[in-house]
PDB file of C-alpha atoms in Angstrom:
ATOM      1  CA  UNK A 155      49.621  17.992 -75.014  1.00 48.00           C
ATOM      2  CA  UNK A 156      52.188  15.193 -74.369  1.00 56.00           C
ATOM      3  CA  UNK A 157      51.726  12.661 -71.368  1.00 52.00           C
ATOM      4  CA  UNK A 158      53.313   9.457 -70.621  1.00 57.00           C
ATOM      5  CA  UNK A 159      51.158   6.324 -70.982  1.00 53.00           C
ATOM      6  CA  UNK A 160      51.774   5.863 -66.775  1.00 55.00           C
ATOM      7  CA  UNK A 161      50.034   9.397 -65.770  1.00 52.00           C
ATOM      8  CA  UNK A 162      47.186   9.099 -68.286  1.00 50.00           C
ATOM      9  CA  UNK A 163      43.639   8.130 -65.741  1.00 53.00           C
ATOM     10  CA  UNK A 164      46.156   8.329 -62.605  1.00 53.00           C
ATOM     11  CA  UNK A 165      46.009  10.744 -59.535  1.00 63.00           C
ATOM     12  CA  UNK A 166      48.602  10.549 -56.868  1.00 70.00           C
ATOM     13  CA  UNK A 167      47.785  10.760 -53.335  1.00 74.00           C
ATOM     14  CA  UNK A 168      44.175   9.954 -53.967  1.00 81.00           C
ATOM     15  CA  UNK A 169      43.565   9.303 -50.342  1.00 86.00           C
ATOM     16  CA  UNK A 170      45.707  12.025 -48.610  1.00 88.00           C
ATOM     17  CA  UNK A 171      44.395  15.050 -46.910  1.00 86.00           C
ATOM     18  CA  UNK A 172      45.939  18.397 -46.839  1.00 84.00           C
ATOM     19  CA  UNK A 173      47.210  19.308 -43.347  1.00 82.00           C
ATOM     20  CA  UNK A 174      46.238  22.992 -42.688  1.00 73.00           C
ATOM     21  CA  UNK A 175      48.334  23.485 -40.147  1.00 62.00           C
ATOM     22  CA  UNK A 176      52.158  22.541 -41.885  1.00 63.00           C
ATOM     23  CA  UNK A 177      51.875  22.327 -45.940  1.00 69.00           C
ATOM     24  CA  UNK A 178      52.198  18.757 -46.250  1.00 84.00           C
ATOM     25  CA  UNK A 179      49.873  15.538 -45.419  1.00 86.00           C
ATOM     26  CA  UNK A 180      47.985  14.695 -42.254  1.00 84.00           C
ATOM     27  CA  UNK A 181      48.949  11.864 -41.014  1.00 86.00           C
ATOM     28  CA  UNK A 182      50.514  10.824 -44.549  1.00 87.00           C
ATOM     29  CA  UNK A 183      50.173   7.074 -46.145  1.00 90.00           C
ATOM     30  CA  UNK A 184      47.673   6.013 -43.137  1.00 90.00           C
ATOM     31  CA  UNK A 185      44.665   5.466 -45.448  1.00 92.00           C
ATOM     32  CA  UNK A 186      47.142   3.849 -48.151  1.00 92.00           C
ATOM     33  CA  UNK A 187      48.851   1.635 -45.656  1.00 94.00           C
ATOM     34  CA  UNK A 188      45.296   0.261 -43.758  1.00 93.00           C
ATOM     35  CA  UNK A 189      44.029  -0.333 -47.628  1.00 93.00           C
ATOM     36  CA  UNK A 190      47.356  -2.636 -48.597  1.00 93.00           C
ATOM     37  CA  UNK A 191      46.629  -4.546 -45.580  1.00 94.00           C
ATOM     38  CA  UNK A 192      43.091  -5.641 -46.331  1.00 92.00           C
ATOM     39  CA  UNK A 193      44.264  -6.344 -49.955  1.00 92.00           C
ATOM     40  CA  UNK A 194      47.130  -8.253 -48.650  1.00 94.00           C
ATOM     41  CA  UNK A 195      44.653 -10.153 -46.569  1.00 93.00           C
ATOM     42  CA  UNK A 196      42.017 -10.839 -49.325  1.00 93.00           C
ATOM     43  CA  UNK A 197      44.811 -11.255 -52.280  1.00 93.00           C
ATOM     44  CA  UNK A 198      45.392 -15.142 -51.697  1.00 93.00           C
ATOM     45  CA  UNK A 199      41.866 -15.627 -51.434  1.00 92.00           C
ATOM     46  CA  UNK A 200      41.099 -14.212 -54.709  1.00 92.00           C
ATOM     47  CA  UNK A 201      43.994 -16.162 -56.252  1.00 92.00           C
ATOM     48  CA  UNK A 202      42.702 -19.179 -54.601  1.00 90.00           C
ATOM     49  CA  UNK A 203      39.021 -18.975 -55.913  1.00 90.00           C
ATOM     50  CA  UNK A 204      40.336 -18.303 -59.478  1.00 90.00           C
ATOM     51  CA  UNK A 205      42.969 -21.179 -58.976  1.00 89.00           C
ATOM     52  CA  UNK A 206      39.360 -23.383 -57.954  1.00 85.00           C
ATOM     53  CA  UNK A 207      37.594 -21.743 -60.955  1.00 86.00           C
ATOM     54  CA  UNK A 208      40.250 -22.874 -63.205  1.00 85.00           C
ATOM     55  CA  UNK A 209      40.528 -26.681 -61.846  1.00 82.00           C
ATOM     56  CA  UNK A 210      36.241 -26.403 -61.326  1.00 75.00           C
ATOM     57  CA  UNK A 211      37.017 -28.029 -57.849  1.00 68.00           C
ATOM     58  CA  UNK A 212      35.152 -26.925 -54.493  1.00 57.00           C
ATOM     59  CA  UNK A 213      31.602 -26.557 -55.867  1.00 60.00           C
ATOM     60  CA  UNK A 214      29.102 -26.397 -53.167  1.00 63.00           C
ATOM     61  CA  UNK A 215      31.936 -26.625 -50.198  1.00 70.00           C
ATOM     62  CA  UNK A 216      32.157 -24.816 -47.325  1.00 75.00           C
ATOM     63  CA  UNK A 217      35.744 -23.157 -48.949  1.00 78.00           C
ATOM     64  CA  UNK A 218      34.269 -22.340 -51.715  1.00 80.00           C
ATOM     65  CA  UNK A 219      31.261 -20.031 -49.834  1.00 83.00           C
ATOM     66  CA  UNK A 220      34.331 -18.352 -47.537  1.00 87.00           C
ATOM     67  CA  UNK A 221      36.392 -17.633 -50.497  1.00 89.00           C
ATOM     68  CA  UNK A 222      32.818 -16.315 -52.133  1.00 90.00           C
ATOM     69  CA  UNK A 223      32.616 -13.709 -49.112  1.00 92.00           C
ATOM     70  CA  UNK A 224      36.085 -12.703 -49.483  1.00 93.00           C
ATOM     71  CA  UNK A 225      35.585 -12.048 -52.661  1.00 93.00           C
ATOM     72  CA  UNK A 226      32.664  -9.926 -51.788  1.00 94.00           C
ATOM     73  CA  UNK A 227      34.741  -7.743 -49.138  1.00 93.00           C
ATOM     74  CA  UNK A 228      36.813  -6.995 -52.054  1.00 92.00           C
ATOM     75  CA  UNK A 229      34.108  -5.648 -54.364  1.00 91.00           C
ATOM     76  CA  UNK A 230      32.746  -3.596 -51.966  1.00 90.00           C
ATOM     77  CA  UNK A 231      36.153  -2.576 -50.924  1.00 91.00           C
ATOM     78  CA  UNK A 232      36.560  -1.230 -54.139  1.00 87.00           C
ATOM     79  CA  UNK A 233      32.961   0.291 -54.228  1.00 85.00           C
ATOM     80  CA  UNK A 234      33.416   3.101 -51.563  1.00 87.00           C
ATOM     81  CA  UNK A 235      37.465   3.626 -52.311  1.00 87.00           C
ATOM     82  CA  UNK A 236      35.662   4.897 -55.877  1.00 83.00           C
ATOM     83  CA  UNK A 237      36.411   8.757 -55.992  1.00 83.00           C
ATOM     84  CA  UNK A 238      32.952   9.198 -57.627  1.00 79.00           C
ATOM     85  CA  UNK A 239      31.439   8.348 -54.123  1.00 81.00           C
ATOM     86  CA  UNK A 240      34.191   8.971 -51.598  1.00 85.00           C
ATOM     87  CA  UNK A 241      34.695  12.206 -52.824  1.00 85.00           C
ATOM     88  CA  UNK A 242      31.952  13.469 -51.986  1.00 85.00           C
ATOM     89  CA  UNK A 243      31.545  12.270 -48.789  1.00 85.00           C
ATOM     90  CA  UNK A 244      35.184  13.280 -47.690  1.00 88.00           C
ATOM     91  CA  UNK A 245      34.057  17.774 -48.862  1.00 86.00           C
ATOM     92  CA  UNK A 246      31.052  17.049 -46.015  1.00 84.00           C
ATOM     93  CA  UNK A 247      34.640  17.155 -43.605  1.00 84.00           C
ATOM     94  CA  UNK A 248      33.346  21.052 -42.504  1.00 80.00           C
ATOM     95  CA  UNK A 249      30.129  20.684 -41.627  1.00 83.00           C
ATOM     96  CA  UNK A 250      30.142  17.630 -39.904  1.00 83.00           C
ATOM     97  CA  UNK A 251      32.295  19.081 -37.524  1.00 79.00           C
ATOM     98  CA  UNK A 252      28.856  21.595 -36.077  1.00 81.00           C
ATOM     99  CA  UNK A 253      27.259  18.146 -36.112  1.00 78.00           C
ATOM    100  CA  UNK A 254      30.240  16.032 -33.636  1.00 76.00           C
ATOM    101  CA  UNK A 255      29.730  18.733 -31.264  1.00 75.00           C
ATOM    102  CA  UNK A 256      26.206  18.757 -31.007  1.00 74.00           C
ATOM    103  CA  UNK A 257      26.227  14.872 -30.092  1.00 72.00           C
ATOM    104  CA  UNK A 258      29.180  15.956 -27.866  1.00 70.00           C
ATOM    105  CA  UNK A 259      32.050  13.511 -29.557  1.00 74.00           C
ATOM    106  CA  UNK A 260      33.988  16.381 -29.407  1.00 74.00           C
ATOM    107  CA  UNK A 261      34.370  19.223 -27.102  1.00 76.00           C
ATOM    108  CA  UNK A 262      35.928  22.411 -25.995  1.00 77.00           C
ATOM    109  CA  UNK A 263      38.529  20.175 -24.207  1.00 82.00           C
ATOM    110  CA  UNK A 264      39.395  18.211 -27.441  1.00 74.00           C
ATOM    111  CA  UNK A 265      39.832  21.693 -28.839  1.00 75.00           C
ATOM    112  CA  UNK A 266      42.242  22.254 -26.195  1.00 75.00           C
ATOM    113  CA  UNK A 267      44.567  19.166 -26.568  1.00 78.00           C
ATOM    114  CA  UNK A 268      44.484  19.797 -30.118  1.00 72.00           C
ATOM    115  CA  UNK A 269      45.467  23.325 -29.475  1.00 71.00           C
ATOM    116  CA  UNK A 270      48.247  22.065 -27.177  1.00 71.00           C
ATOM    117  CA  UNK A 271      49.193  19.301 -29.963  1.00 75.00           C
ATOM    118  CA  UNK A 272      49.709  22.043 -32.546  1.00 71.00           C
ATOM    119  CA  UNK A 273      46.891  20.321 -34.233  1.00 73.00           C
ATOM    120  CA  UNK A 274      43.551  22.679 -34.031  1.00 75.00           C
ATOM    121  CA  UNK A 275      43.882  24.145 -37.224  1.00 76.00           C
ATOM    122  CA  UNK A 276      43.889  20.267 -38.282  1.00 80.00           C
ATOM    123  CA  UNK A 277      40.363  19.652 -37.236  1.00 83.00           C
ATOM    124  CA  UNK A 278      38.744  19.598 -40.657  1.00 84.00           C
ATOM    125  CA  UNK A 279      41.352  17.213 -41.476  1.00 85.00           C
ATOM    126  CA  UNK A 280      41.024  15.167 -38.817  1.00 85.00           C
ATOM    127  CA  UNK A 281      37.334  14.403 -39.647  1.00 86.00           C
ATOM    128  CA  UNK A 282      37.855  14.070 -43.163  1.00 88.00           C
ATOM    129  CA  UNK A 283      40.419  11.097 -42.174  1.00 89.00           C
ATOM    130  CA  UNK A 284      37.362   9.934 -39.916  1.00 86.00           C
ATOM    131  CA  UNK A 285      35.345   9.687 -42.649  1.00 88.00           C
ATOM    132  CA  UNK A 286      37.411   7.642 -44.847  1.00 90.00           C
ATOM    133  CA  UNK A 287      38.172   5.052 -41.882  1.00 91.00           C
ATOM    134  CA  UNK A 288      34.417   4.848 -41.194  1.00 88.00           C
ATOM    135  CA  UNK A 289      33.651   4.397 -45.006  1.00 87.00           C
ATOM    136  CA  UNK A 290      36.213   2.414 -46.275  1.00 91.00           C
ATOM    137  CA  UNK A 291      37.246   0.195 -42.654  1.00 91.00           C
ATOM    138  CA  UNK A 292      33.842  -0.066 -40.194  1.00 89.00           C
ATOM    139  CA  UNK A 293      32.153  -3.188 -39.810  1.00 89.00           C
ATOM    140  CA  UNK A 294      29.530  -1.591 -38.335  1.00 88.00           C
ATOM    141  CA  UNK A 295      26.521  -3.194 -39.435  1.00 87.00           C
ATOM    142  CA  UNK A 296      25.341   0.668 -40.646  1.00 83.00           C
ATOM    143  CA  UNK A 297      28.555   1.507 -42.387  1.00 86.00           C
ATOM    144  CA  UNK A 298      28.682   1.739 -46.038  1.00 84.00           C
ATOM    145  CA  UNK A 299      31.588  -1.306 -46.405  1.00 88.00           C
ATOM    146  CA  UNK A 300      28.629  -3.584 -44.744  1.00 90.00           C
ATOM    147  CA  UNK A 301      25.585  -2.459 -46.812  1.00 88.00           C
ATOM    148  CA  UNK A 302      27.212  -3.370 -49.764  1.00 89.00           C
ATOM    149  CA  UNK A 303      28.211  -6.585 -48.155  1.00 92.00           C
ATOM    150  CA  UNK A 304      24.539  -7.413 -47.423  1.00 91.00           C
ATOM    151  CA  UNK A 305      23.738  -6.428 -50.602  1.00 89.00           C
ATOM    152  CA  UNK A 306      25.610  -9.135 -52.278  1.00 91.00           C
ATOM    153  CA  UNK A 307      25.787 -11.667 -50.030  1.00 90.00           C
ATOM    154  CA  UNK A 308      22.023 -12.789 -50.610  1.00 89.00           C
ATOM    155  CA  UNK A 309      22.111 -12.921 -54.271  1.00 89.00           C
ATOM    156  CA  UNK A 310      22.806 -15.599 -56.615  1.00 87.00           C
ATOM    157  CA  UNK A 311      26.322 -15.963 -57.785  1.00 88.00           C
ATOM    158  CA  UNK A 312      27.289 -17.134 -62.017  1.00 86.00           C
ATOM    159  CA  UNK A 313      30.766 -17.851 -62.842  1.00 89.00           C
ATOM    160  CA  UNK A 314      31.532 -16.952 -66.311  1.00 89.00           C
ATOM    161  CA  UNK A 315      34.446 -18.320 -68.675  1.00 91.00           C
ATOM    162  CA  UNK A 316      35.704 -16.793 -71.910  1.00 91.00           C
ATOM    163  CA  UNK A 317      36.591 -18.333 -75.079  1.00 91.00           C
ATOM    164  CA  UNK A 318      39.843 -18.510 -75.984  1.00 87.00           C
ATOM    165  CA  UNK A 319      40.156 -16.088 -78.373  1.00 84.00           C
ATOM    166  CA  UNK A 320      38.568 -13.102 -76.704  1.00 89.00           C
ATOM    167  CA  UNK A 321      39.078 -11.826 -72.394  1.00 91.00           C
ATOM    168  CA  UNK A 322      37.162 -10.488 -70.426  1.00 90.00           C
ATOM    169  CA  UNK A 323      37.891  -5.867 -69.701  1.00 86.00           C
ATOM    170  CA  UNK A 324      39.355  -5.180 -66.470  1.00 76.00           C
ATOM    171  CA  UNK A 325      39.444  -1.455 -65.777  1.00 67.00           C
ATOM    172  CA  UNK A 326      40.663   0.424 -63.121  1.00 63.00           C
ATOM    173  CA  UNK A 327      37.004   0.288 -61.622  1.00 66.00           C
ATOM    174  CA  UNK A 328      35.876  -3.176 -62.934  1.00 76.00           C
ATOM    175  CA  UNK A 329      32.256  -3.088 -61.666  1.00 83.00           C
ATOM    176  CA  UNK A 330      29.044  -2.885 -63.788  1.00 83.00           C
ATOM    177  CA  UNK A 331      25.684  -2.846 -61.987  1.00 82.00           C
ATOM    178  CA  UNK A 332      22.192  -2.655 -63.030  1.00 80.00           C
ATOM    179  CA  UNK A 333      18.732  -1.678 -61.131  1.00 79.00           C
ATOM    180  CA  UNK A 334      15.437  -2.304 -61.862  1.00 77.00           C
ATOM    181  CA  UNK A 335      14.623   1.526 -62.128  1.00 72.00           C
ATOM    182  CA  UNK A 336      15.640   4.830 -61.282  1.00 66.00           C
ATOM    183  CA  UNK A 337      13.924   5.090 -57.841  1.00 71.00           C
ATOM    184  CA  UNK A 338      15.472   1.671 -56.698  1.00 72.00           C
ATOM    185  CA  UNK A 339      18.420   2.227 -53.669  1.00 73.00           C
ATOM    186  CA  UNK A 340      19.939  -1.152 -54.222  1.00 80.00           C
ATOM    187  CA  UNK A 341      21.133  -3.259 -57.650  1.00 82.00           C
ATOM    188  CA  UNK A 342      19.793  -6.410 -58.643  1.00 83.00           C
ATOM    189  CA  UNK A 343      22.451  -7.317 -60.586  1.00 85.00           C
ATOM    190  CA  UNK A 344      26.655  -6.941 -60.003  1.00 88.00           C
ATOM    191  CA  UNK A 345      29.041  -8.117 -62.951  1.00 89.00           C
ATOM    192  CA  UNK A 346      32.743  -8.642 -61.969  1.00 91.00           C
ATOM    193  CA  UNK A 347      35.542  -9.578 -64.090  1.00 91.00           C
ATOM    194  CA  UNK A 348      38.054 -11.661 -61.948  1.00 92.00           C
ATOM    195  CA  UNK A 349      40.690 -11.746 -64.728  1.00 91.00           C
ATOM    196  CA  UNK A 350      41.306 -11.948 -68.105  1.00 90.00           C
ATOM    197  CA  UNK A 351      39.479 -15.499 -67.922  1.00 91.00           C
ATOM    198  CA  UNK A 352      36.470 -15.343 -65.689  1.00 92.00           C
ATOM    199  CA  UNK A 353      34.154 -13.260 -64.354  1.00 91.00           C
ATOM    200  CA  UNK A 354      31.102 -13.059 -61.668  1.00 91.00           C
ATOM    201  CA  UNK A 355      27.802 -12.089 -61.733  1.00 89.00           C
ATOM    202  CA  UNK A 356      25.682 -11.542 -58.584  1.00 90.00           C
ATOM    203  CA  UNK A 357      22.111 -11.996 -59.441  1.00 87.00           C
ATOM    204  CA  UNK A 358      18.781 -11.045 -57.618  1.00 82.00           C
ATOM    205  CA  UNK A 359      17.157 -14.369 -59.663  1.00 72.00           C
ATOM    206  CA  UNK A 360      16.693 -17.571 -59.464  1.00 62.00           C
ATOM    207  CA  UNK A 361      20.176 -19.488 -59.971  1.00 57.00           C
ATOM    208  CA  UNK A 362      20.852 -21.060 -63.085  1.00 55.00           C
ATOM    209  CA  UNK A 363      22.386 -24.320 -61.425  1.00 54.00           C
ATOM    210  CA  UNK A 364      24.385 -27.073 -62.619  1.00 52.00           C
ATOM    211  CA  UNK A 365      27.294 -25.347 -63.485  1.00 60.00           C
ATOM    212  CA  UNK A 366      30.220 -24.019 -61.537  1.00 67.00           C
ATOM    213  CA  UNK A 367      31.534 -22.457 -64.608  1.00 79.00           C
ATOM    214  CA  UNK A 368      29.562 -21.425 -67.570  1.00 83.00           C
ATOM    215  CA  UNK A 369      30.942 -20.779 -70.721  1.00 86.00           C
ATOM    216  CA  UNK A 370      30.590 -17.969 -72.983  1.00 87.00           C
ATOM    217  CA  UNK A 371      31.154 -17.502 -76.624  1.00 88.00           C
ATOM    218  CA  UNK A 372      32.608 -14.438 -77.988  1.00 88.00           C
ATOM    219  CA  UNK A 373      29.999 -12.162 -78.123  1.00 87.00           C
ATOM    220  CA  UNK A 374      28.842 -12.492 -74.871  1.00 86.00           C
ATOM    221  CA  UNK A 375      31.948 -11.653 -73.570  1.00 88.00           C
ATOM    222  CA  UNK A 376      31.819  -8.542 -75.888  1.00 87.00           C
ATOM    223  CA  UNK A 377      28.531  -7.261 -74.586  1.00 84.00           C
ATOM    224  CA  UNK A 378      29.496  -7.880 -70.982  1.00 85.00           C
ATOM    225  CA  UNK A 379      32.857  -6.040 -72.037  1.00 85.00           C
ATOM    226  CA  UNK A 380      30.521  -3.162 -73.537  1.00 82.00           C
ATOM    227  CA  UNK A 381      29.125  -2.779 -70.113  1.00 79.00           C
ATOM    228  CA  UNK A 382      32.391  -1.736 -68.480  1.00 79.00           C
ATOM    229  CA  UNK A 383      33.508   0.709 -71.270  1.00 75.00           C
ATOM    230  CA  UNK A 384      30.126   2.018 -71.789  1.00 70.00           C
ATOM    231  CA  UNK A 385      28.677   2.470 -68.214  1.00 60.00           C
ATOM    232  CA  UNK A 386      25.503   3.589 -67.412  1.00 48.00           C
ATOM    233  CA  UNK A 387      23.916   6.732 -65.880  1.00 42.00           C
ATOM    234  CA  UNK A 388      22.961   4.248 -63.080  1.00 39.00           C
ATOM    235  CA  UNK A 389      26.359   3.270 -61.642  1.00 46.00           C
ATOM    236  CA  UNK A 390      26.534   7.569 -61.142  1.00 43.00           C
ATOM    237  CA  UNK A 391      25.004   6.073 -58.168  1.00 39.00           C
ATOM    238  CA  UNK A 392      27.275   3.705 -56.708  1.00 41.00           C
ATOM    239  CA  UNK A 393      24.846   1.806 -54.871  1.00 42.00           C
ATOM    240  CA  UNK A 394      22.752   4.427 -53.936  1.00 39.00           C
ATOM    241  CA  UNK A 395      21.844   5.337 -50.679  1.00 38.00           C
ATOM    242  CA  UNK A 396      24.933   4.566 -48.398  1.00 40.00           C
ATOM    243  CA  UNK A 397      26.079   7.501 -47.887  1.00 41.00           C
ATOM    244  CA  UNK A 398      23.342   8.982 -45.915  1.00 40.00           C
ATOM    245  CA  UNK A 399      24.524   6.272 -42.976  1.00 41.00           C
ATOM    246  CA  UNK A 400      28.122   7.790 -42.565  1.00 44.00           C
ATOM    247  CA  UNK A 401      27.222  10.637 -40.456  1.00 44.00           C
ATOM    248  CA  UNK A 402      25.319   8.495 -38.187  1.00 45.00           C
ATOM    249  CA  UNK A 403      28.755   6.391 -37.379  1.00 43.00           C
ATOM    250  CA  UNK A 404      30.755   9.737 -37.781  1.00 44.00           C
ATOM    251  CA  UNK A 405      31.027   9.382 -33.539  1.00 46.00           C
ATOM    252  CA  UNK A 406      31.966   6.036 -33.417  1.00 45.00           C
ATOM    253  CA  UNK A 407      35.197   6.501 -35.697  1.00 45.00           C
ATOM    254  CA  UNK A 408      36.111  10.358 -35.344  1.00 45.00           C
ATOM    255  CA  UNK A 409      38.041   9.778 -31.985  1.00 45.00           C
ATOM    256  CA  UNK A 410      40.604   7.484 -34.356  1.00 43.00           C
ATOM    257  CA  UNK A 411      41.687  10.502 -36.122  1.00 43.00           C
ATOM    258  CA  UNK A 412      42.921  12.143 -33.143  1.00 44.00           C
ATOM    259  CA  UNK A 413      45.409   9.281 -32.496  1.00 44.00           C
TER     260      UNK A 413
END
């Protein structure tokens, strides 16, 4: 079979969900549109940390820590947009919805209006779109944006810089991360590749020090570029456990789906 080089690892309208009432999109582009906007928002940082990478200015500055946590949004931005874990979470649409009325978030009268709206036939839809705001917007301390946050915000942070003649992989999914063991919810160690030039590791250790950028020869730029390609069982995870804290904020965010 024939494909163009442009549709080969590609799927359009990733984050749309099927209306059921009209055969189209509810509320089409939304989740596209609000994700352009934080990357708009986070883009000049990024190009501004590798701009400081590049010139090895900042080290130890205030700027430099902001730019760090903006650079941290991003990766975990990128975390729970993954299909692999959002996809899952977006099928548990249906039976969340016996669980919004049992905490009363939605009742017989928001059946009603939707009824009214031309809309009740939407419902699953509606909550699906409530779970993707919730997982890939909140900043609710519980929400699974957050816990990644606070996962990497505490550890050590190792800026790498390839040689010359080799770059660093960056994939459509450029994360690699590594636990202890199986039974572990959280990593203990995130590697990043920022561009063709540098990379970032986040490291539950003891800092190396000294350095703002640490140079790499060849083949440790191959083995870290072996990690992306190759994977691991592990990252089947995706940091674990967050999931299990998007039903609990299901209530705060489900009433932005009927707007």
């Amino acid at each position: 079979m024939r494909c163009k080089p442009d549709g080969i690892c590609f799927e359009k309208y990733l984050h749309e969900v099927k209306s059921r009432s009209e055969s189209t999109y509810f509320q089409e582009g939304a989740i596209e549109d609000m994700l352009s906007q934080v990357e708009s928002r986070l883009a000049p940082k990024y190009e501004e940390l590798l701009g400081c990478l590049d010139d090895g200015e900042l080290i130890g500055t205030a700027r430099l820590v902001e730019l760090i946590d903006c650079l941290i949004a991003f990766i975990a931005s990128l975390v729970v947009r993954h299909p692999k874990w959002l996809g899952p979470e977006r099928k548990k649409a249906s039976t969340l919805i016996p669980f919004l009325f049992e905490k009363e978030t939605l009742t017989v009268s928001d059946l009603e209006t939707l009824e009214v709206m031309g809309l009740k036939d939407d419902l699953p839809a509606i909550v699906e779109m409530a779970i993707m705001d919730a997982a890939l917007f909140s900043t609710d301390e519980r929400a699974p944006l957050m816990q990644i946050v606070d996962i990497l915000k505490p550890m050590n942070v190792t800026y790498f810089a390839a040689p010359d003649n080799c770059e660093f992989i960056a994939t459509s999914f450029p994360l690699h991360a590594e636990w202890m063991s199986t039974s572990d919810a959280d990593p203990v160690a995130v590697y990043f590749p920022l561009s063709s030039q540098f990379a970032v590791a986040f490291r539950s250790c003891e800092p190396t020090g000294g350095k703002l950028v640490w140079p790499l020869v060849a083949e440790q730029v191959d083995s870290l570029n072996r990690c992306l390609v190759g994977g691991s069982d592990l990252n089947d995870l995706v940091f674990g456990t967050n999931g299990s804290y998007l039903a609990s904020i299901i209530s705060a965010t489900a009433q932005h789906g009927n707007q």
